[in-house]
Amino acid sequence: MKTPIVQENISKEKALRKMKGNALALLGFAVLLFIIAIYFKIPMLQAFSEAAMVGGIADWFAVVALFRHPMGIPIWHTAIIPTKKNEIGENLGSFVSEEFLNREKLEIKIEEFNFATKASDWLSQGENANKIANLVVVNIIPGVLKTIKDEDVKRLIQAQFKEKLEGINFGDWVALALEPLQKGNVKDQMLTNLMEVMSTELANNKDLIRKKVKESTPFLSFGLADKSISEGIFNGLAEFLEEAKNPDSAVRIKIDEYVYNFLDQVKNSEEMRVKINNLILGFAGKKEVQDYVNGIWDEIKLSISNDLEKGDQSSIKNSISNLIQGFGTGIKDDPIMIDKINNFIKIDLLSVLLNNKKVIGDLISSTVKSWDGKEVSEKLELEIGKDLQYIRINGTLVGGMIGLVIYGVEWVYHFFLV
């Protein structure tokens, strides 16, 4: 399948050939008229056709001489474009840098263009915002995901995770969280509830206690002591938990005292806080936790890829589109921001263009010089050759008319003056 550029070039070549054929046909018609005039001895027609042929051939020579040597003969001052390519490039570069890159002209054009308003109008349209969002999710994001090394990202996440953990004083957090337990009856109620749960679990696991006791007793007892031992352990624990439910019991007072001392240490002892920090950091350094942290990036990457595959239903694409559209609308409704953007572009763009106008001129000149002369000539002929054929057509017609004028002047002279 031919690309649009190739198809356009083919269309231009056809149009150029057609116009060349028209100009050549008109010249051929002038030749035919000349033959008829000679044969039938028609002076006026002969004068017209002679001048038309001269005009047509002269303008054919002039047009062809721009692009190549006429009929391949290296006549002086022909094939102007390919032979004078370097001089044309220098003149073009100087012309652009001096005439176009002019402060006054550039300021007027930049102000007339009003970039911020045009850009905000364009971005605020949903269709255009979707185009940009689609470009991002189809080309940019997948490319970034492929370029990023998973090991580097995981190493960065691990480093950030460790840095953030080390920057947190967990001792203070724990002290702050446990401080309410020292006030009111919250602590007492929590301990009572804990004892209730433990009593229930003890009753539900009575058979398990017997089994564990049996596994621990000597083989030679033949199981005679198992039942009495397990019953003793079960009853002792049950009595302990039942007594601990009572806030006024000696057991409960001991438990309260232990809890109070622990909370006081957490709150006031730097050593206890360090222990808590080390305990949590040690837990965070375990392999299971590290594997979980490493898996965060894999989950993020998979989620992004799965979302992008949804096409128009992609939440990432729709979010980007809404963000772009909202950005455009926000600028559009903010005249102060529009002025700031336009002034920024005016000042910066003007500065860049003016400071580099010689570089731009040299770039144009060096670019033209780097082109192949024959290729440049062919491309230019393809672009402007069709219009230049009108010179040949006009030359033929105008030449013929001038021939008639000359013939008329000559006829008047001989008829009236001689």
CSV table of C-alpha atoms in Angstrom, one decimal:
chain,number,residue,atom,x,y,z
A,1,MET,CA,0.0,0.0,0.0
A,2,LYS,CA,1.4,3.4,-1.0
A,3,THR,CA,1.9,6.0,1.6
A,4,PRO,CA,0.1,9.4,1.4
A,5,ILE,CA,3.4,11.1,0.5
A,6,VAL,CA,4.1,8.7,-2.3
A,7,GLN,CA,0.5,9.1,-3.7
A,8,GLU,CA,0.9,12.9,-3.5
A,9,ASN,CA,4.1,12.8,-5.4
A,10,ILE,CA,2.6,10.5,-8.1
A,11,SER,CA,-0.3,13.0,-8.4
A,12,LYS,CA,2.1,15.9,-8.8
A,13,GLU,CA,4.1,14.1,-11.5
A,14,LYS,CA,0.9,13.4,-13.5
A,15,ALA,CA,-0.1,17.1,-13.2
A,16,LEU,CA,3.4,18.2,-14.3
A,17,ARG,CA,3.4,15.9,-17.3
A,18,LYS,CA,0.0,17.1,-18.3
A,19,MET,CA,1.0,20.8,-18.2
A,20,LYS,CA,4.3,20.0,-20.1
A,21,GLY,CA,2.1,18.3,-22.8
A,22,ASN,CA,-0.2,21.3,-23.0
A,23,ALA,CA,2.7,23.7,-23.5
A,24,LEU,CA,4.3,21.4,-26.1
A,25,ALA,CA,1.0,21.0,-27.9
A,26,LEU,CA,0.6,24.7,-28.1
A,27,LEU,CA,4.1,25.1,-29.5
A,28,GLY,CA,3.3,22.3,-32.0
A,29,PHE,CA,0.2,24.1,-33.0
A,30,ALA,CA,2.3,27.3,-33.7
A,31,VAL,CA,4.6,25.1,-35.9
A,32,LEU,CA,1.6,23.8,-37.8
A,33,LEU,CA,0.3,27.4,-38.4
A,34,PHE,CA,3.8,28.4,-39.6
A,35,ILE,CA,3.7,25.5,-42.2
A,36,ILE,CA,0.2,26.5,-43.3
A,37,ALA,CA,1.2,30.2,-43.6
A,38,ILE,CA,4.3,29.3,-45.7
A,39,TYR,CA,2.3,26.9,-48.0
A,40,PHE,CA,-0.6,29.2,-48.5
A,41,LYS,CA,1.5,32.4,-48.4
A,42,ILE,CA,-0.4,34.1,-45.5
A,43,PRO,CA,1.9,36.8,-44.2
A,44,MET,CA,-0.1,37.7,-41.1
A,45,LEU,CA,-0.4,34.1,-40.0
A,46,GLN,CA,3.3,33.6,-40.8
A,47,ALA,CA,4.3,36.6,-38.6
A,48,PHE,CA,2.1,35.3,-35.7
A,49,SER,CA,3.4,31.7,-35.9
A,50,GLU,CA,7.0,32.7,-36.2
A,51,ALA,CA,6.9,34.9,-33.2
A,52,ALA,CA,4.8,32.3,-31.3
A,53,MET,CA,7.5,29.6,-32.0
A,54,VAL,CA,10.3,32.0,-30.9
A,55,GLY,CA,8.5,32.9,-27.7
A,56,GLY,CA,7.5,29.3,-26.9
A,57,ILE,CA,11.0,28.0,-27.5
A,58,ALA,CA,12.7,30.8,-25.7
A,59,ASP,CA,10.5,30.3,-22.6
A,60,TRP,CA,11.0,26.5,-22.8
A,61,PHE,CA,14.7,27.1,-22.7
A,62,ALA,CA,14.4,29.5,-19.7
A,63,VAL,CA,12.2,27.1,-17.7
A,64,VAL,CA,14.4,24.0,-18.4
A,65,ALA,CA,17.6,26.0,-17.7
A,66,LEU,CA,16.5,26.4,-14.1
A,67,PHE,CA,16.6,22.7,-13.5
A,68,ARG,CA,19.0,21.1,-16.0
A,69,HIS,CA,21.0,21.6,-19.2
A,70,PRO,CA,18.6,22.0,-22.1
A,71,MET,CA,18.8,18.8,-24.2
A,72,GLY,CA,21.8,17.8,-22.1
A,73,ILE,CA,24.1,20.5,-23.6
A,74,PRO,CA,26.1,22.2,-20.9
A,75,ILE,CA,25.3,25.7,-22.1
A,76,TRP,CA,26.6,28.6,-19.9
A,77,HIS,CA,24.2,29.7,-17.1
A,78,THR,CA,21.9,26.7,-17.4
A,79,ALA,CA,21.1,24.0,-14.7
A,80,ILE,CA,21.0,27.0,-12.4
A,81,ILE,CA,19.5,25.2,-9.3
A,82,PRO,CA,21.8,22.2,-9.1
A,83,THR,CA,25.0,24.2,-10.0
A,84,LYS,CA,24.2,27.2,-7.8
A,85,LYS,CA,22.7,25.1,-4.9
A,86,ASN,CA,25.3,26.3,-2.3
A,87,GLU,CA,24.8,30.0,-3.2
A,88,ILE,CA,21.0,29.6,-3.1
A,89,GLY,CA,21.4,28.0,0.4
A,90,GLU,CA,23.5,30.8,1.7
A,91,ASN,CA,21.1,33.4,0.3
A,92,LEU,CA,18.1,31.6,1.7
A,93,GLY,CA,19.7,31.3,5.1
A,94,SER,CA,20.6,35.0,5.2
A,95,PHE,CA,17.2,36.0,3.9
A,96,VAL,CA,15.3,34.0,6.6
A,97,SER,CA,17.6,35.1,9.5
A,98,GLU,CA,17.5,38.8,8.5
A,99,GLU,CA,13.9,39.2,7.2
A,100,PHE,CA,11.9,36.7,9.2
A,101,LEU,CA,13.9,36.6,12.5
A,102,ASN,CA,13.3,40.3,13.1
A,103,ARG,CA,12.3,41.4,16.6
A,104,GLU,CA,9.5,43.7,15.5
A,105,LYS,CA,8.0,41.2,13.1
A,106,LEU,CA,8.3,38.3,15.5
A,107,GLU,CA,6.6,40.3,18.3
A,108,ILE,CA,3.7,41.1,16.1
A,109,LYS,CA,3.3,37.5,14.9
A,110,ILE,CA,3.6,36.0,18.4
A,111,GLU,CA,1.0,38.4,19.8
A,112,GLU,CA,-1.4,37.8,16.9
A,113,PHE,CA,-1.0,34.0,17.4
A,114,ASN,CA,-2.1,34.0,21.0
A,115,PHE,CA,-0.7,30.6,21.7
A,116,ALA,CA,-2.2,30.2,25.2
A,117,THR,CA,-5.8,30.7,24.0
A,118,LYS,CA,-5.4,28.5,21.0
A,119,ALA,CA,-3.8,25.8,23.0
A,120,SER,CA,-6.4,25.9,25.8
A,121,ASP,CA,-9.3,25.8,23.3
A,122,TRP,CA,-7.7,22.8,21.6
A,123,LEU,CA,-7.0,21.0,24.9
A,124,SER,CA,-10.4,21.7,26.3
A,125,GLN,CA,-12.1,19.7,23.6
A,126,GLY,CA,-12.7,16.1,24.7
A,127,GLU,CA,-11.6,14.6,21.3
A,128,ASN,CA,-8.2,16.3,21.4
A,129,ALA,CA,-7.7,15.4,25.1
A,130,ASN,CA,-8.5,11.8,24.2
A,131,LYS,CA,-5.9,11.9,21.3
A,132,ILE,CA,-3.2,12.9,23.7
A,133,ALA,CA,-4.3,10.5,26.4
A,134,ASN,CA,-4.3,7.7,23.8
A,135,LEU,CA,-0.8,8.6,22.7
A,136,VAL,CA,0.4,8.4,26.3
A,137,VAL,CA,-1.2,5.1,27.1
A,138,VAL,CA,-0.4,3.4,23.7
A,139,ASN,CA,3.2,4.7,23.3
A,140,ILE,CA,4.6,6.4,26.3
A,141,ILE,CA,3.5,4.3,29.3
A,142,PRO,CA,4.2,0.9,27.8
A,143,GLY,CA,7.6,2.1,26.6
A,144,VAL,CA,8.5,3.4,30.0
A,145,LEU,CA,7.4,0.1,31.7
A,146,LYS,CA,9.6,-1.8,29.2
A,147,THR,CA,12.5,0.5,29.7
A,148,ILE,CA,12.5,0.4,33.5
A,149,LYS,CA,14.4,-2.4,35.1
A,150,ASP,CA,12.3,-4.3,37.7
A,151,GLU,CA,15.4,-4.9,39.9
A,152,ASP,CA,16.1,-1.2,40.1
A,153,VAL,CA,12.5,-0.3,41.0
A,154,LYS,CA,12.4,-3.0,43.7
A,155,ARG,CA,15.7,-1.9,45.1
A,156,LEU,CA,14.4,1.7,45.3
A,157,ILE,CA,11.2,0.6,47.0
A,158,GLN,CA,13.1,-1.4,49.5
A,159,ALA,CA,15.4,1.5,50.2
A,160,GLN,CA,12.5,3.9,50.6
A,161,PHE,CA,10.6,1.4,52.8
A,162,LYS,CA,13.5,0.9,55.1
A,163,GLU,CA,14.2,4.7,55.2
A,164,LYS,CA,10.6,5.5,56.1
A,165,LEU,CA,10.5,2.8,58.7
A,166,GLU,CA,13.7,4.0,60.3
A,167,GLY,CA,12.4,7.5,60.4
A,168,ILE,CA,9.3,6.5,62.4
A,169,ASN,CA,9.5,6.3,66.2
A,170,PHE,CA,7.2,3.4,66.8
A,171,GLY,CA,7.8,3.7,70.6
A,172,ASP,CA,6.0,7.0,70.6
A,173,TRP,CA,3.2,5.7,68.5
A,174,VAL,CA,2.7,2.7,70.8
A,175,ALA,CA,2.8,5.0,73.9
A,176,LEU,CA,0.3,7.3,72.3
A,177,ALA,CA,-2.0,4.5,71.3
A,178,LEU,CA,-1.8,2.8,74.8
A,179,GLU,CA,-2.2,6.0,76.8
A,180,PRO,CA,-6.0,5.8,76.9
A,181,LEU,CA,-5.7,2.5,78.7
A,182,GLN,CA,-4.3,4.3,81.8
A,183,LYS,CA,-7.4,6.4,82.0
A,184,GLY,CA,-10.9,5.4,83.2
A,185,ASN,CA,-12.2,1.8,83.0
A,186,VAL,CA,-11.0,1.1,79.5
A,187,LYS,CA,-8.1,-1.1,80.7
A,188,ASP,CA,-10.3,-3.0,83.2
A,189,GLN,CA,-13.0,-3.7,80.6
A,190,MET,CA,-10.4,-4.9,78.1
A,191,LEU,CA,-8.8,-7.2,80.6
A,192,THR,CA,-12.2,-8.6,81.6
A,193,ASN,CA,-13.0,-9.3,78.0
A,194,LEU,CA,-9.7,-10.9,77.4
A,195,MET,CA,-10.2,-13.2,80.4
A,196,GLU,CA,-13.7,-14.1,79.1
A,197,VAL,CA,-12.2,-15.1,75.7
A,198,MET,CA,-9.4,-17.1,77.3
A,199,SER,CA,-11.9,-19.0,79.5
A,200,THR,CA,-14.1,-19.8,76.5
A,201,GLU,CA,-11.1,-21.0,74.5
A,202,LEU,CA,-9.8,-23.1,77.5
A,203,ALA,CA,-13.2,-24.9,77.7
A,204,ASN,CA,-13.3,-25.5,74.0
A,205,ASN,CA,-9.8,-27.0,74.0
A,206,LYS,CA,-10.1,-29.3,77.0
A,207,ASP,CA,-9.5,-32.4,74.9
A,208,LEU,CA,-6.4,-30.9,73.3
A,209,ILE,CA,-5.0,-30.2,76.9
A,210,ARG,CA,-5.6,-33.9,77.8
A,211,LYS,CA,-3.8,-35.0,74.6
A,212,LYS,CA,-0.8,-32.8,75.2
A,213,VAL,CA,-0.6,-34.0,78.9
A,214,LYS,CA,-0.7,-37.6,77.7
A,215,GLU,CA,2.1,-37.0,75.3
A,216,SER,CA,4.2,-35.5,78.0
A,217,THR,CA,3.7,-38.1,80.8
A,218,PRO,CA,6.2,-41.1,81.3
A,219,PHE,CA,5.4,-44.2,79.2
A,220,LEU,CA,5.6,-46.4,82.3
A,221,SER,CA,2.7,-44.7,84.0
A,222,PHE,CA,0.4,-46.5,81.6
A,223,GLY,CA,-1.8,-43.4,81.4
A,224,LEU,CA,-2.9,-43.7,85.0
A,225,ALA,CA,-1.7,-40.2,85.9
A,226,ASP,CA,-2.9,-38.5,82.6
A,227,LYS,CA,-6.4,-37.8,83.6
A,228,SER,CA,-5.6,-36.5,87.1
A,229,ILE,CA,-2.8,-34.3,85.7
A,230,SER,CA,-4.9,-32.9,82.8
A,231,GLU,CA,-7.8,-32.3,85.1
A,232,GLY,CA,-5.6,-30.5,87.6
A,233,ILE,CA,-4.1,-28.3,84.9
A,234,PHE,CA,-7.5,-27.5,83.4
A,235,ASN,CA,-9.2,-26.7,86.7
A,236,GLY,CA,-6.2,-24.6,87.9
A,237,LEU,CA,-6.3,-22.5,84.7
A,238,ALA,CA,-10.0,-22.2,84.8
A,239,GLU,CA,-9.9,-21.0,88.5
A,240,PHE,CA,-7.1,-18.5,87.6
A,241,LEU,CA,-9.0,-17.0,84.7
A,242,GLU,CA,-12.3,-16.9,86.7
A,243,GLU,CA,-10.6,-15.1,89.6
A,244,ALA,CA,-8.8,-12.7,87.1
A,245,LYS,CA,-12.2,-11.6,85.8
A,246,ASN,CA,-12.9,-9.9,89.1
A,247,PRO,CA,-11.2,-6.5,89.2
A,248,ASP,CA,-10.8,-6.6,92.9
A,249,SER,CA,-9.1,-10.0,93.0
A,250,ALA,CA,-5.4,-10.4,94.0
A,251,VAL,CA,-4.6,-11.9,90.6
A,252,ARG,CA,-6.3,-9.1,88.8
A,253,ILE,CA,-4.4,-6.5,90.9
A,254,LYS,CA,-1.1,-8.2,90.0
A,255,ILE,CA,-2.1,-8.1,86.3
A,256,ASP,CA,-3.2,-4.5,86.5
A,257,GLU,CA,0.1,-3.6,88.2
A,258,TYR,CA,2.1,-5.4,85.4
A,259,VAL,CA,0.1,-3.7,82.7
A,260,TYR,CA,0.5,-0.3,84.4
A,261,ASN,CA,4.2,-0.7,84.7
A,262,PHE,CA,4.5,-1.8,81.1
A,263,LEU,CA,2.5,1.2,79.9
A,264,ASP,CA,4.6,3.5,82.1
A,265,GLN,CA,7.8,2.1,80.6
A,266,VAL,CA,6.5,2.5,77.1
A,267,LYS,CA,5.5,6.1,77.8
A,268,ASN,CA,8.6,7.2,79.8
A,269,SER,CA,11.4,4.7,79.2
A,270,GLU,CA,13.6,5.5,76.2
A,271,GLU,CA,15.1,2.0,76.5
A,272,MET,CA,11.6,0.4,76.1
A,273,ARG,CA,10.9,2.5,73.0
A,274,VAL,CA,14.2,1.4,71.4
A,275,LYS,CA,13.2,-2.2,72.1
A,276,ILE,CA,9.8,-1.7,70.4
A,277,ASN,CA,11.5,0.0,67.5
A,278,ASN,CA,14.0,-2.8,67.1
A,279,LEU,CA,11.3,-5.4,67.4
A,280,ILE,CA,9.2,-3.8,64.6
A,281,LEU,CA,12.3,-3.1,62.4
A,282,GLY,CA,13.4,-6.7,62.9
A,283,PHE,CA,10.0,-7.9,61.8
A,284,ALA,CA,10.1,-5.7,58.8
A,285,GLY,CA,13.5,-7.2,57.8
A,286,LYS,CA,12.2,-10.7,57.6
A,287,LYS,CA,12.2,-12.4,54.3
A,288,GLU,CA,8.4,-12.8,54.1
A,289,VAL,CA,8.0,-9.0,54.6
A,290,GLN,CA,10.8,-8.2,52.0
A,291,ASP,CA,9.1,-10.5,49.5
A,292,TYR,CA,5.8,-8.7,50.1
A,293,VAL,CA,7.5,-5.3,49.5
A,294,ASN,CA,9.1,-6.6,46.3
A,295,GLY,CA,5.8,-7.8,45.1
A,296,ILE,CA,4.3,-4.3,45.3
A,297,TRP,CA,6.0,-3.3,42.1
A,298,ASP,CA,4.9,-6.4,40.3
A,299,GLU,CA,1.3,-5.8,41.4
A,300,ILE,CA,1.5,-2.2,40.3
A,301,LYS,CA,3.0,-3.1,36.9
A,302,LEU,CA,0.4,-5.8,36.3
A,303,SER,CA,-2.4,-3.5,37.3
A,304,ILE,CA,-1.2,-0.8,34.9
A,305,SER,CA,-0.8,-3.3,32.0
A,306,ASN,CA,-4.3,-4.8,32.6
A,307,ASP,CA,-5.9,-1.4,32.7
A,308,LEU,CA,-4.2,-0.2,29.5
A,309,GLU,CA,-5.5,-3.2,27.7
A,310,LYS,CA,-9.1,-2.1,28.3
A,311,GLY,CA,-8.8,0.6,25.6
A,312,ASP,CA,-11.4,3.3,25.9
A,313,GLN,CA,-12.5,1.8,29.2
A,314,SER,CA,-9.1,2.3,30.7
A,315,SER,CA,-9.3,4.3,33.9
A,316,ILE,CA,-5.7,5.5,33.4
A,317,LYS,CA,-6.5,6.8,29.9
A,318,ASN,CA,-9.8,8.4,31.0
A,319,SER,CA,-8.0,10.0,34.0
A,320,ILE,CA,-5.3,11.5,31.8
A,321,SER,CA,-7.9,12.7,29.3
A,322,ASN,CA,-10.0,14.3,32.0
A,323,LEU,CA,-6.8,15.9,33.5
A,324,ILE,CA,-5.8,17.3,30.1
A,325,GLN,CA,-9.3,18.6,29.3
A,326,GLY,CA,-9.6,20.1,32.8
A,327,PHE,CA,-6.2,21.8,32.4
A,328,GLY,CA,-7.3,23.3,29.1
A,329,THR,CA,-10.6,24.5,30.5
A,330,GLY,CA,-8.9,25.9,33.5
A,331,ILE,CA,-6.5,28.0,31.4
A,332,LYS,CA,-9.3,29.1,29.1
A,333,ASP,CA,-11.2,30.6,32.0
A,334,ASP,CA,-8.2,32.2,33.6
A,335,PRO,CA,-7.2,35.4,31.7
A,336,ILE,CA,-4.3,36.0,34.1
A,337,MET,CA,-2.8,32.6,33.4
A,338,ILE,CA,-3.3,33.1,29.6
A,339,ASP,CA,-1.4,36.4,29.8
A,340,LYS,CA,1.4,34.8,31.9
A,341,ILE,CA,1.8,31.9,29.4
A,342,ASN,CA,1.7,34.2,26.4
A,343,ASN,CA,4.3,36.6,28.0
A,344,PHE,CA,6.5,33.6,28.9
A,345,ILE,CA,6.3,32.3,25.3
A,346,LYS,CA,6.9,35.7,23.9
A,347,ILE,CA,9.9,36.5,26.0
A,348,ASP,CA,11.5,33.1,25.9
A,349,LEU,CA,10.7,32.2,22.3
A,350,LEU,CA,11.7,35.6,21.1
A,351,SER,CA,15.0,35.4,23.1
A,352,VAL,CA,15.8,31.9,21.7
A,353,LEU,CA,15.0,32.9,18.1
A,354,LEU,CA,16.9,36.2,18.2
A,355,ASN,CA,19.9,34.8,20.0
A,356,ASN,CA,20.1,31.9,17.5
A,357,LYS,CA,19.1,33.5,14.3
A,358,LYS,CA,22.6,33.2,12.8
A,359,VAL,CA,22.6,29.6,13.9
A,360,ILE,CA,19.2,29.1,12.2
A,361,GLY,CA,20.4,30.8,9.0
A,362,ASP,CA,23.6,28.7,9.0
A,363,LEU,CA,21.5,25.5,9.6
A,364,ILE,CA,19.3,26.4,6.6
A,365,SER,CA,22.4,27.1,4.5
A,366,SER,CA,24.3,23.9,5.5
A,367,THR,CA,21.1,21.8,5.1
A,368,VAL,CA,20.6,23.0,1.5
A,369,LYS,CA,24.3,22.5,0.8
A,370,SER,CA,24.1,18.9,2.0
A,371,TRP,CA,21.3,18.1,-0.5
A,372,ASP,CA,22.1,16.4,-3.8
A,373,GLY,CA,21.9,19.0,-6.6
A,374,LYS,CA,20.0,16.7,-9.0
A,375,GLU,CA,17.6,15.6,-6.3
A,376,VAL,CA,16.9,19.2,-5.2
A,377,SER,CA,16.3,20.2,-8.8
A,378,GLU,CA,13.9,17.3,-9.3
A,379,LYS,CA,12.0,18.0,-6.1
A,380,LEU,CA,11.6,21.7,-6.9
A,381,GLU,CA,10.5,21.0,-10.4
A,382,LEU,CA,7.9,18.6,-9.0
A,383,GLU,CA,6.6,21.4,-6.7
A,384,ILE,CA,6.7,24.4,-9.0
A,385,GLY,CA,7.3,23.0,-12.5
A,386,LYS,CA,3.5,22.8,-13.2
A,387,ASP,CA,3.1,26.5,-12.7
A,388,LEU,CA,6.2,27.3,-14.7
A,389,GLN,CA,4.7,25.6,-17.7
A,390,TYR,CA,2.3,28.6,-17.9
A,391,ILE,CA,5.4,30.7,-18.7
A,392,ARG,CA,5.9,28.6,-21.8
A,393,ILE,CA,2.2,28.8,-22.7
A,394,ASN,CA,2.1,32.6,-22.2
A,395,GLY,CA,5.4,33.0,-24.1
A,396,THR,CA,3.9,31.2,-27.1
A,397,LEU,CA,0.7,33.3,-27.0
A,398,VAL,CA,2.3,36.6,-26.2
A,399,GLY,CA,5.1,36.0,-28.7
A,400,GLY,CA,2.5,35.4,-31.4
A,401,MET,CA,0.6,38.6,-30.5
A,402,ILE,CA,3.8,40.6,-30.6
A,403,GLY,CA,4.5,39.1,-34.0
A,404,LEU,CA,1.1,40.4,-35.2
A,405,VAL,CA,1.9,43.9,-33.7
A,406,ILE,CA,5.3,44.0,-35.5
A,407,TYR,CA,3.6,42.8,-38.7
A,408,GLY,CA,0.9,45.5,-38.4
A,409,VAL,CA,3.5,48.2,-37.8
A,410,GLU,CA,5.5,47.0,-40.8
A,411,TRP,CA,2.4,46.9,-43.0
A,412,VAL,CA,1.3,50.4,-42.0
A,413,TYR,CA,4.8,51.7,-42.7
A,414,HIS,CA,5.0,50.1,-46.2
A,415,PHE,CA,1.4,51.0,-47.1
A,416,PHE,CA,1.2,54.6,-46.0
A,417,LEU,CA,4.8,55.8,-45.8
A,418,VAL,CA,6.6,54.2,-48.6
